[in-house]
Amino acid sequence: MERGETMIDVAVVGGGAAGLCAAIAAAGAGASVTVFEAAERVGAKILATGNGRCNLTNAELSADDYNQPSFVEPALSLWGPEVVLAWFEEQGLLTALEREGRVYPLSNSANSVLDVLRSACARAGAEVRTSARVERIAPLGRDGGFDIELEGGERLRAGSVVVAACTDGARLLGGCGHELVPPQPVLGALATDTAPIRGLSGVRVRCRLRLLDGARELFSQEGELLFRDYGISGIVTFNASRFALPGCTAEVDLMPSMSEEGLLGLLQARAAWATSYDELMQGIFHSQVNRALLRAAGCKPSMEPAPEGLCKVAHVAKALRLRVEGPGDPKHAQVTRGGAAVSGFNPGTLESLRAPGLFACGECLDVDGPCGGYNLHWAWASGLVAGKAAASRCAG
């Protein structure tokens, strides 16, 4: 080691959800640990998750919910929802289970999550350095360990490195020979043709959303959808965005609890007393949705209901079709798909197969899941696995 260089056991690149967990696990295993965070403070993305509430995990998650099920299985088998929540309780965080399996801090504030993680780092003895961007990681070959260069020229050595940053992490892993999957924003809105949904921006509906590539179904799920002036948003759309292809069809079923035949029967019964399509549709959907459906079915609101029109309205309500043109606003996507290809890592330890002693976790790996706590759970679980394994590598 050159004069003036600092030697640590485990360097953690990135002070987000995965990085903080990795630091706590490594320091708890007896390693000297330093976290290097490029931003002015750690955990900024934690504070933004779940609209500031931080959806920690999902009680119903499984490996099959992720795009790389076989790769995430070992980490999730060790750190499932109950185990992760028990670990958080050990750090001092109380939690609450809500609908659809979502788990939040009892305080209803993401600040509580970040507070306990920062305190756990301090208790374990992990040093945290902010405004410290890692520019380069280089394996030291026979000597073992890694040479780490920070922005500004400072250099140090580490026995093991855990890469947990998103964009910078992928760059650093690529520099160590790992194949990179191009980044793609997911868990976001979708831009669609807007003629069928003109006037609906801001309207929320409970529906079933399907994505179709010709006759092939890409996605199907019930949930809340939000119409926007450029297309569709809302949780069910965010989940659909993981499977969307440009040019595919988004099919919105506005009455998922009823078949098309059942809806037609309802409309036919109402037509016995309704004097216009406008009156016919009152009380079924939002008034603006009613107008959009009638327009798509070619029925003027003032017209008297007719059998052919009733069939068209029922069909459109069950299958309002929109052409998908691409993502909505990529800046607002919750997750970035891509990063280092998982084929380059041991799924049991998250250690690199190309550079022993180099580990990766969280968003810098090509792993993503749906909305509802799945992606944060991967961050916690993968960080804890990688941190403990990195400490063991140094001890060994």
Short mmCIF file of C-alpha atoms in Angstrom, two decimals:
data_model
loop_
_atom_site.label_atom_id
_atom_site.label_comp_id
_atom_site.label_asym_id
_atom_site.label_seq_id
_atom_site.Cartn_x
_atom_site.Cartn_y
_atom_site.Cartn_z
CA MET A 1 0.00 0.00 0.00
CA GLU A 2 1.38 3.39 -0.97
CA ARG A 3 2.14 6.00 1.63
CA GLY A 4 -0.88 8.09 2.57
CA GLU A 5 -3.44 5.57 1.33
CA THR A 6 -6.18 4.46 3.73
CA MET A 7 -6.95 0.76 4.14
CA ILE A 8 -10.43 -0.44 5.08
CA ASP A 9 -12.05 -3.86 5.07
CA VAL A 10 -15.24 -3.06 3.15
CA ALA A 11 -15.98 -0.04 0.96
CA VAL A 12 -19.66 0.49 0.17
CA VAL A 13 -20.35 2.60 -2.91
CA GLY A 14 -23.74 4.29 -2.52
CA GLY A 15 -25.60 5.34 0.61
CA GLY A 16 -29.12 4.40 -0.41
CA ALA A 17 -31.35 1.61 0.87
CA ALA A 18 -29.12 -1.25 -0.29
CA GLY A 19 -25.86 0.47 0.60
CA LEU A 20 -26.87 1.34 4.16
CA CYS A 21 -28.04 -2.22 4.79
CA ALA A 22 -24.79 -3.57 3.35
CA ALA A 23 -22.78 -1.28 5.63
CA ILE A 24 -24.75 -2.31 8.72
CA ALA A 25 -24.38 -6.01 7.90
CA ALA A 26 -20.65 -5.76 7.15
CA ALA A 27 -19.85 -3.67 10.22
CA GLY A 28 -22.02 -5.92 12.38
CA ALA A 29 -19.88 -8.84 11.21
CA GLY A 30 -16.77 -7.12 12.52
CA ALA A 31 -15.42 -5.43 9.39
CA SER A 32 -14.20 -1.84 9.19
CA VAL A 33 -16.63 -0.15 6.79
CA THR A 34 -16.83 3.14 4.94
CA VAL A 35 -19.85 4.22 2.88
CA PHE A 36 -19.13 6.58 -0.03
CA GLU A 37 -22.17 8.60 -1.13
CA ALA A 38 -21.89 11.03 -4.04
CA ALA A 39 -24.76 13.23 -2.83
CA GLU A 40 -24.72 15.62 0.10
CA ARG A 41 -26.70 13.21 2.26
CA VAL A 42 -27.51 9.52 2.34
CA GLY A 43 -30.92 7.98 1.72
CA ALA A 44 -32.51 10.70 -0.43
CA LYS A 45 -34.46 8.15 -2.51
CA ILE A 46 -35.73 6.44 0.65
CA LEU A 47 -37.40 9.70 1.66
CA ALA A 48 -39.18 9.91 -1.69
CA THR A 49 -40.58 6.37 -1.77
CA GLY A 50 -44.25 5.68 -1.17
CA ASN A 51 -45.08 9.38 -1.47
CA GLY A 52 -42.91 10.03 1.55
CA ARG A 53 -44.34 7.10 3.53
CA CYS A 54 -41.79 4.45 2.46
CA ASN A 55 -43.47 1.19 1.44
CA LEU A 56 -40.89 -1.07 3.10
CA THR A 57 -41.92 -4.45 1.75
CA ASN A 58 -44.89 -6.56 0.73
CA ALA A 59 -46.11 -9.43 2.88
CA GLU A 60 -47.16 -11.36 -0.25
CA LEU A 61 -44.02 -11.08 -2.37
CA SER A 62 -42.23 -14.01 -3.95
CA ALA A 63 -39.31 -14.46 -6.31
CA ASP A 64 -41.72 -14.82 -9.24
CA ASP A 65 -42.70 -11.16 -8.86
CA TYR A 66 -39.27 -10.08 -10.15
CA ASN A 67 -37.80 -10.02 -13.64
CA GLN A 68 -34.98 -12.35 -12.51
CA PRO A 69 -36.78 -14.90 -10.29
CA SER A 70 -34.09 -17.56 -10.12
CA PHE A 71 -31.41 -14.99 -9.31
CA VAL A 72 -33.31 -13.29 -6.45
CA GLU A 73 -34.57 -16.54 -4.91
CA PRO A 74 -31.54 -17.24 -2.65
CA ALA A 75 -31.54 -13.74 -1.13
CA LEU A 76 -35.32 -13.76 -0.64
CA SER A 77 -35.24 -17.20 0.96
CA LEU A 78 -32.88 -15.79 3.60
CA TRP A 79 -34.48 -12.39 3.88
CA GLY A 80 -38.20 -12.77 3.28
CA PRO A 81 -40.72 -10.14 4.42
CA GLU A 82 -41.07 -11.44 7.99
CA VAL A 83 -37.30 -11.66 8.48
CA VAL A 84 -36.68 -8.20 7.05
CA LEU A 85 -39.40 -6.69 9.24
CA ALA A 86 -37.94 -8.43 12.30
CA TRP A 87 -34.55 -6.96 11.41
CA PHE A 88 -36.03 -3.48 11.14
CA GLU A 89 -37.72 -3.96 14.51
CA GLU A 90 -34.29 -4.80 15.97
CA GLN A 91 -33.10 -1.46 14.61
CA GLY A 92 -35.98 0.25 16.41
CA LEU A 93 -38.57 0.66 13.63
CA LEU A 94 -42.23 -0.19 14.22
CA THR A 95 -44.31 -1.09 11.15
CA ALA A 96 -47.92 -1.49 10.05
CA LEU A 97 -49.50 -3.86 7.50
CA GLU A 98 -51.98 -2.25 5.11
CA ARG A 99 -54.11 -3.43 2.18
CA GLU A 100 -52.63 -5.53 -0.63
CA GLY A 101 -49.82 -6.68 1.65
CA ARG A 102 -48.07 -3.31 1.77
CA VAL A 103 -46.01 -2.58 4.88
CA TYR A 104 -45.21 0.96 6.03
CA PRO A 105 -43.51 2.44 9.09
CA LEU A 106 -46.01 2.93 11.90
CA SER A 107 -45.02 6.60 11.94
CA ASN A 108 -46.25 6.85 8.33
CA SER A 109 -43.02 8.71 7.54
CA ALA A 110 -40.00 7.67 5.47
CA ASN A 111 -37.87 9.82 7.76
CA SER A 112 -38.29 7.19 10.48
CA VAL A 113 -36.80 4.52 8.21
CA LEU A 114 -33.79 6.63 7.31
CA ASP A 115 -33.30 7.66 10.94
CA VAL A 116 -33.05 4.07 12.19
CA LEU A 117 -30.73 3.07 9.35
CA ARG A 118 -28.37 5.96 10.04
CA SER A 119 -28.38 5.19 13.75
CA ALA A 120 -27.74 1.50 13.06
CA CYS A 121 -24.74 2.45 10.91
CA ALA A 122 -23.35 4.58 13.72
CA ARG A 123 -23.88 1.87 16.36
CA ALA A 124 -22.20 -0.72 14.16
CA GLY A 125 -19.22 1.59 13.62
CA ALA A 126 -19.64 2.17 9.89
CA GLU A 127 -18.23 5.48 8.68
CA VAL A 128 -20.38 7.46 6.24
CA ARG A 129 -18.80 9.93 3.85
CA THR A 130 -21.04 12.18 1.74
CA SER A 131 -20.13 14.29 -1.31
CA ALA A 132 -17.69 11.46 -2.06
CA ARG A 133 -18.08 10.15 -5.59
CA VAL A 134 -16.14 7.01 -6.51
CA GLU A 135 -14.53 7.44 -9.92
CA ARG A 136 -12.78 4.10 -10.33
CA ILE A 137 -12.46 0.66 -8.76
CA ALA A 138 -9.50 -1.51 -9.74
CA PRO A 139 -8.79 -5.06 -8.51
CA LEU A 140 -5.23 -5.39 -7.16
CA GLY A 141 -4.57 -8.83 -8.60
CA ARG A 142 -2.25 -11.05 -6.58
CA ASP A 143 -2.25 -8.74 -3.58
CA GLY A 144 -6.03 -9.01 -3.31
CA GLY A 145 -8.36 -6.15 -2.52
CA PHE A 146 -9.14 -3.07 -4.54
CA ASP A 147 -7.73 0.33 -5.32
CA ILE A 148 -10.45 2.98 -5.07
CA GLU A 149 -10.13 6.46 -6.52
CA LEU A 150 -12.49 9.26 -5.48
CA GLU A 151 -13.42 12.35 -7.42
CA GLY A 152 -10.67 14.86 -6.66
CA GLY A 153 -7.90 12.25 -6.69
CA GLU A 154 -8.04 10.74 -3.20
CA ARG A 155 -7.17 7.05 -3.21
CA LEU A 156 -7.63 4.24 -0.72
CA ARG A 157 -7.62 0.48 -0.58
CA ALA A 158 -10.32 -1.92 0.50
CA GLY A 159 -10.35 -5.65 1.03
CA SER A 160 -13.85 -5.92 -0.48
CA VAL A 161 -16.15 -3.52 -2.30
CA VAL A 162 -19.95 -3.51 -2.29
CA VAL A 163 -21.41 -1.53 -5.18
CA ALA A 164 -24.89 -0.28 -4.30
CA ALA A 165 -25.23 2.95 -6.29
CA CYS A 166 -27.54 2.95 -9.33
CA THR A 167 -26.05 4.87 -12.27
CA ASP A 168 -22.51 5.23 -10.90
CA GLY A 169 -22.61 1.62 -9.73
CA ALA A 170 -23.37 0.27 -13.18
CA ARG A 171 -20.54 2.37 -14.62
CA LEU A 172 -18.08 1.06 -12.03
CA LEU A 173 -19.15 -2.56 -12.54
CA GLY A 174 -18.81 -2.13 -16.30
CA GLY A 175 -15.28 -0.90 -15.71
CA CYS A 176 -14.58 -4.17 -13.90
CA GLY A 177 -15.64 -6.20 -16.93
CA HIS A 178 -19.32 -6.80 -16.21
CA GLU A 179 -21.88 -6.86 -19.01
CA LEU A 180 -24.34 -3.98 -18.71
CA VAL A 181 -28.02 -4.02 -19.62
CA PRO A 182 -29.04 -0.57 -21.01
CA PRO A 183 -31.04 1.47 -18.48
CA GLN A 184 -34.77 1.79 -19.02
CA PRO A 185 -37.25 3.67 -16.81
CA VAL A 186 -40.03 1.44 -15.46
CA LEU A 187 -42.79 1.77 -12.88
CA GLY A 188 -43.98 4.94 -14.56
CA ALA A 189 -46.76 6.33 -16.72
CA LEU A 190 -47.39 5.34 -20.35
CA ALA A 191 -47.87 7.67 -23.28
CA THR A 192 -50.76 6.56 -25.50
CA ASP A 193 -52.93 7.91 -28.27
CA THR A 194 -55.20 10.41 -26.57
CA ALA A 195 -58.24 10.78 -28.82
CA PRO A 196 -60.33 8.12 -27.00
CA ILE A 197 -59.59 9.65 -23.57
CA ARG A 198 -59.93 13.34 -24.43
CA GLY A 199 -61.29 15.26 -21.44
CA LEU A 200 -60.39 12.57 -18.88
CA SER A 201 -57.12 13.99 -17.54
CA GLY A 202 -57.16 13.75 -13.75
CA VAL A 203 -59.96 11.17 -13.56
CA ARG A 204 -59.22 8.00 -11.57
CA VAL A 205 -60.91 4.66 -12.20
CA ARG A 206 -60.73 1.17 -10.76
CA CYS A 207 -60.29 -1.17 -13.70
CA ARG A 208 -58.49 -4.14 -15.19
CA LEU A 209 -55.62 -3.11 -17.45
CA ARG A 210 -54.31 -5.50 -20.09
CA LEU A 211 -51.39 -5.04 -22.48
CA LEU A 212 -51.70 -6.86 -25.78
CA ASP A 213 -49.11 -7.44 -28.48
CA GLY A 214 -51.47 -8.62 -31.19
CA ALA A 215 -53.18 -11.66 -29.69
CA ARG A 216 -50.43 -12.14 -27.08
CA GLU A 217 -51.20 -10.91 -23.58
CA LEU A 218 -48.21 -9.15 -22.02
CA PHE A 219 -49.83 -8.05 -18.76
CA SER A 220 -53.15 -8.18 -16.90
CA GLN A 221 -53.98 -6.72 -13.50
CA GLU A 222 -56.76 -4.94 -11.64
CA GLY A 223 -55.98 -1.67 -9.92
CA GLU A 224 -56.30 2.08 -9.94
CA LEU A 225 -55.67 3.92 -13.20
CA LEU A 226 -55.28 7.66 -13.63
CA PHE A 227 -55.99 9.24 -16.99
CA ARG A 228 -53.53 11.94 -18.01
CA ASP A 229 -53.46 14.35 -20.94
CA TYR A 230 -50.64 12.28 -22.52
CA GLY A 231 -51.97 8.81 -21.68
CA ILE A 232 -52.40 6.76 -18.51
CA SER A 233 -50.80 6.63 -15.07
CA GLY A 234 -51.63 5.18 -11.64
CA ILE A 235 -50.34 2.09 -9.85
CA VAL A 236 -51.73 -0.48 -12.30
CA THR A 237 -50.11 1.45 -15.17
CA PHE A 238 -46.78 1.59 -13.31
CA ASN A 239 -46.84 -2.20 -13.01
CA ALA A 240 -47.84 -2.56 -16.66
CA SER A 241 -44.90 -0.37 -17.73
CA ARG A 242 -42.50 -3.22 -16.86
CA PHE A 243 -43.99 -5.22 -19.75
CA ALA A 244 -44.99 -2.51 -22.24
CA LEU A 245 -43.68 -2.52 -25.80
CA PRO A 246 -43.97 0.48 -28.14
CA GLY A 247 -46.98 -0.08 -30.37
CA CYS A 248 -48.71 -2.56 -28.08
CA THR A 249 -52.32 -2.03 -27.01
CA ALA A 250 -53.50 -0.97 -23.56
CA GLU A 251 -56.99 -2.38 -23.02
CA VAL A 252 -58.96 -0.82 -20.14
CA ASP A 253 -61.85 -2.83 -18.68
CA LEU A 254 -63.89 -0.32 -16.69
CA MET A 255 -66.22 -2.98 -15.25
CA PRO A 256 -63.95 -5.91 -14.30
CA SER A 257 -66.51 -7.40 -11.90
CA MET A 258 -69.04 -7.96 -14.71
CA SER A 259 -68.91 -9.73 -18.06
CA GLU A 260 -69.71 -7.87 -21.26
CA GLU A 261 -72.97 -9.81 -21.49
CA GLY A 262 -73.82 -8.83 -17.93
CA LEU A 263 -73.10 -5.17 -18.60
CA LEU A 264 -75.16 -5.27 -21.77
CA GLY A 265 -78.06 -6.75 -19.78
CA LEU A 266 -77.76 -3.92 -17.26
CA LEU A 267 -77.82 -1.32 -20.04
CA GLN A 268 -80.80 -2.98 -21.71
CA ALA A 269 -82.76 -2.90 -18.45
CA ARG A 270 -81.95 0.79 -17.95
CA ALA A 271 -82.92 1.55 -21.55
CA ALA A 272 -86.53 0.71 -20.61
CA TRP A 273 -86.79 4.03 -18.77
CA ALA A 274 -83.84 6.13 -20.00
CA THR A 275 -84.82 8.70 -22.63
CA SER A 276 -81.23 9.38 -23.77
CA TYR A 277 -77.77 7.82 -23.63
CA ASP A 278 -76.79 10.54 -21.20
CA GLU A 279 -79.53 9.46 -18.79
CA LEU A 280 -78.76 5.80 -19.44
CA MET A 281 -75.13 6.18 -18.26
CA GLN A 282 -75.78 8.35 -15.22
CA GLY A 283 -74.59 6.70 -12.01
CA ILE A 284 -72.50 4.00 -13.71
CA PHE A 285 -69.16 5.69 -14.33
CA HIS A 286 -67.71 9.15 -13.76
CA SER A 287 -69.63 11.64 -15.91
CA GLN A 288 -66.54 12.42 -17.99
CA VAL A 289 -65.89 8.71 -18.49
CA ASN A 290 -69.50 8.30 -19.63
CA ARG A 291 -69.03 10.99 -22.26
CA ALA A 292 -65.77 9.41 -23.48
CA LEU A 293 -67.40 5.98 -23.77
CA LEU A 294 -70.37 7.32 -25.70
CA ARG A 295 -68.05 9.19 -28.03
CA ALA A 296 -65.95 6.05 -28.62
CA ALA A 297 -69.14 4.06 -29.28
CA GLY A 298 -70.45 6.67 -31.73
CA CYS A 299 -73.50 7.46 -29.60
CA LYS A 300 -74.58 11.06 -29.05
CA PRO A 301 -75.59 11.74 -25.40
CA SER A 302 -78.93 13.25 -26.45
CA MET A 303 -79.96 10.30 -28.64
CA GLU A 304 -82.50 7.74 -27.52
CA PRO A 305 -80.81 4.41 -26.65
CA ALA A 306 -80.94 1.81 -29.41
CA PRO A 307 -80.03 -1.91 -29.30
CA GLU A 308 -76.97 -1.54 -31.55
CA GLY A 309 -75.70 1.42 -29.52
CA LEU A 310 -76.10 -0.47 -26.26
CA CYS A 311 -73.92 -3.27 -27.63
CA LYS A 312 -71.24 -0.80 -28.69
CA VAL A 313 -71.24 0.99 -25.32
CA ALA A 314 -70.96 -2.30 -23.42
CA HIS A 315 -68.07 -3.42 -25.62
CA VAL A 316 -66.14 -0.16 -25.31
CA ALA A 317 -66.61 -0.09 -21.52
CA LYS A 318 -65.14 -3.58 -21.28
CA ALA A 319 -62.34 -2.98 -23.80
CA LEU A 320 -61.37 0.67 -24.21
CA ARG A 321 -58.30 0.35 -26.40
CA LEU A 322 -55.33 2.74 -26.49
CA ARG A 323 -52.17 2.44 -28.56
CA VAL A 324 -49.04 2.60 -26.37
CA GLU A 325 -46.44 4.98 -27.79
CA GLY A 326 -43.82 4.64 -25.05
CA PRO A 327 -43.08 5.75 -21.49
CA GLY A 328 -44.72 8.87 -20.10
CA ASP A 329 -42.26 11.12 -18.27
CA PRO A 330 -39.09 9.04 -17.67
CA LYS A 331 -37.99 11.48 -14.96
CA HIS A 332 -40.90 10.38 -12.80
CA ALA A 333 -40.34 6.63 -13.18
CA GLN A 334 -39.86 4.97 -9.79
CA VAL A 335 -37.26 2.43 -10.87
CA THR A 336 -34.57 2.13 -13.52
CA ARG A 337 -34.38 -1.31 -15.09
CA GLY A 338 -30.98 -2.42 -16.31
CA GLY A 339 -27.51 -2.22 -14.81
CA ALA A 340 -25.10 -5.11 -14.43
CA ALA A 341 -26.32 -8.40 -15.91
CA VAL A 342 -27.05 -10.85 -13.10
CA SER A 343 -25.25 -13.64 -14.98
CA GLY A 344 -21.99 -12.13 -13.73
CA PHE A 345 -22.77 -12.66 -10.01
CA ASN A 346 -23.17 -15.50 -7.54
CA PRO A 347 -26.86 -15.36 -6.51
CA GLY A 348 -26.09 -16.76 -3.06
CA THR A 349 -23.55 -14.08 -2.07
CA LEU A 350 -23.92 -11.44 -4.84
CA GLU A 351 -20.17 -11.65 -5.38
CA SER A 352 -18.75 -10.97 -8.81
CA LEU A 353 -17.73 -14.01 -10.84
CA ARG A 354 -15.13 -11.85 -12.59
CA ALA A 355 -13.52 -10.01 -9.69
CA PRO A 356 -13.46 -11.88 -6.34
CA GLY A 357 -14.19 -9.53 -3.47
CA LEU A 358 -16.45 -7.29 -5.55
CA PHE A 359 -20.15 -7.43 -4.64
CA ALA A 360 -23.26 -5.73 -6.04
CA CYS A 361 -26.74 -5.12 -4.67
CA GLY A 362 -29.85 -3.03 -5.15
CA GLU A 363 -30.60 -1.08 -8.33
CA CYS A 364 -27.15 -1.42 -9.91
CA LEU A 365 -28.15 -4.99 -10.80
CA ASP A 366 -30.70 -5.76 -13.51
CA VAL A 367 -33.45 -6.64 -11.02
CA ASP A 368 -36.85 -4.99 -10.70
CA GLY A 369 -40.29 -5.80 -9.34
CA PRO A 370 -43.79 -4.26 -9.31
CA CYS A 371 -45.09 -1.42 -7.14
CA GLY A 372 -45.99 -2.23 -3.57
CA GLY A 373 -42.69 -2.59 -1.66
CA TYR A 374 -41.03 -5.14 -3.94
CA ASN A 375 -38.12 -3.01 -5.10
CA LEU A 376 -37.27 -1.68 -1.65
CA HIS A 377 -37.43 -5.22 -0.31
CA TRP A 378 -34.84 -6.27 -2.89
CA ALA A 379 -32.65 -3.36 -1.78
CA TRP A 380 -32.81 -4.40 1.89
CA ALA A 381 -32.37 -8.12 1.23
CA SER A 382 -29.60 -7.84 -1.36
CA GLY A 383 -27.75 -5.25 0.74
CA LEU A 384 -27.79 -7.46 3.83
CA VAL A 385 -26.60 -10.49 1.83
CA ALA A 386 -23.81 -8.59 0.05
CA GLY A 387 -22.61 -6.79 3.17
CA LYS A 388 -22.30 -9.93 5.24
CA ALA A 389 -20.59 -11.80 2.39
CA ALA A 390 -18.14 -8.92 1.84
CA ALA A 391 -17.15 -8.98 5.52
CA SER A 392 -16.70 -12.75 5.39
CA ARG A 393 -14.45 -12.40 2.35
CA CYS A 394 -12.17 -10.03 4.30
CA ALA A 395 -12.17 -12.24 7.39
CA GLY A 396 -11.37 -15.29 5.28
#
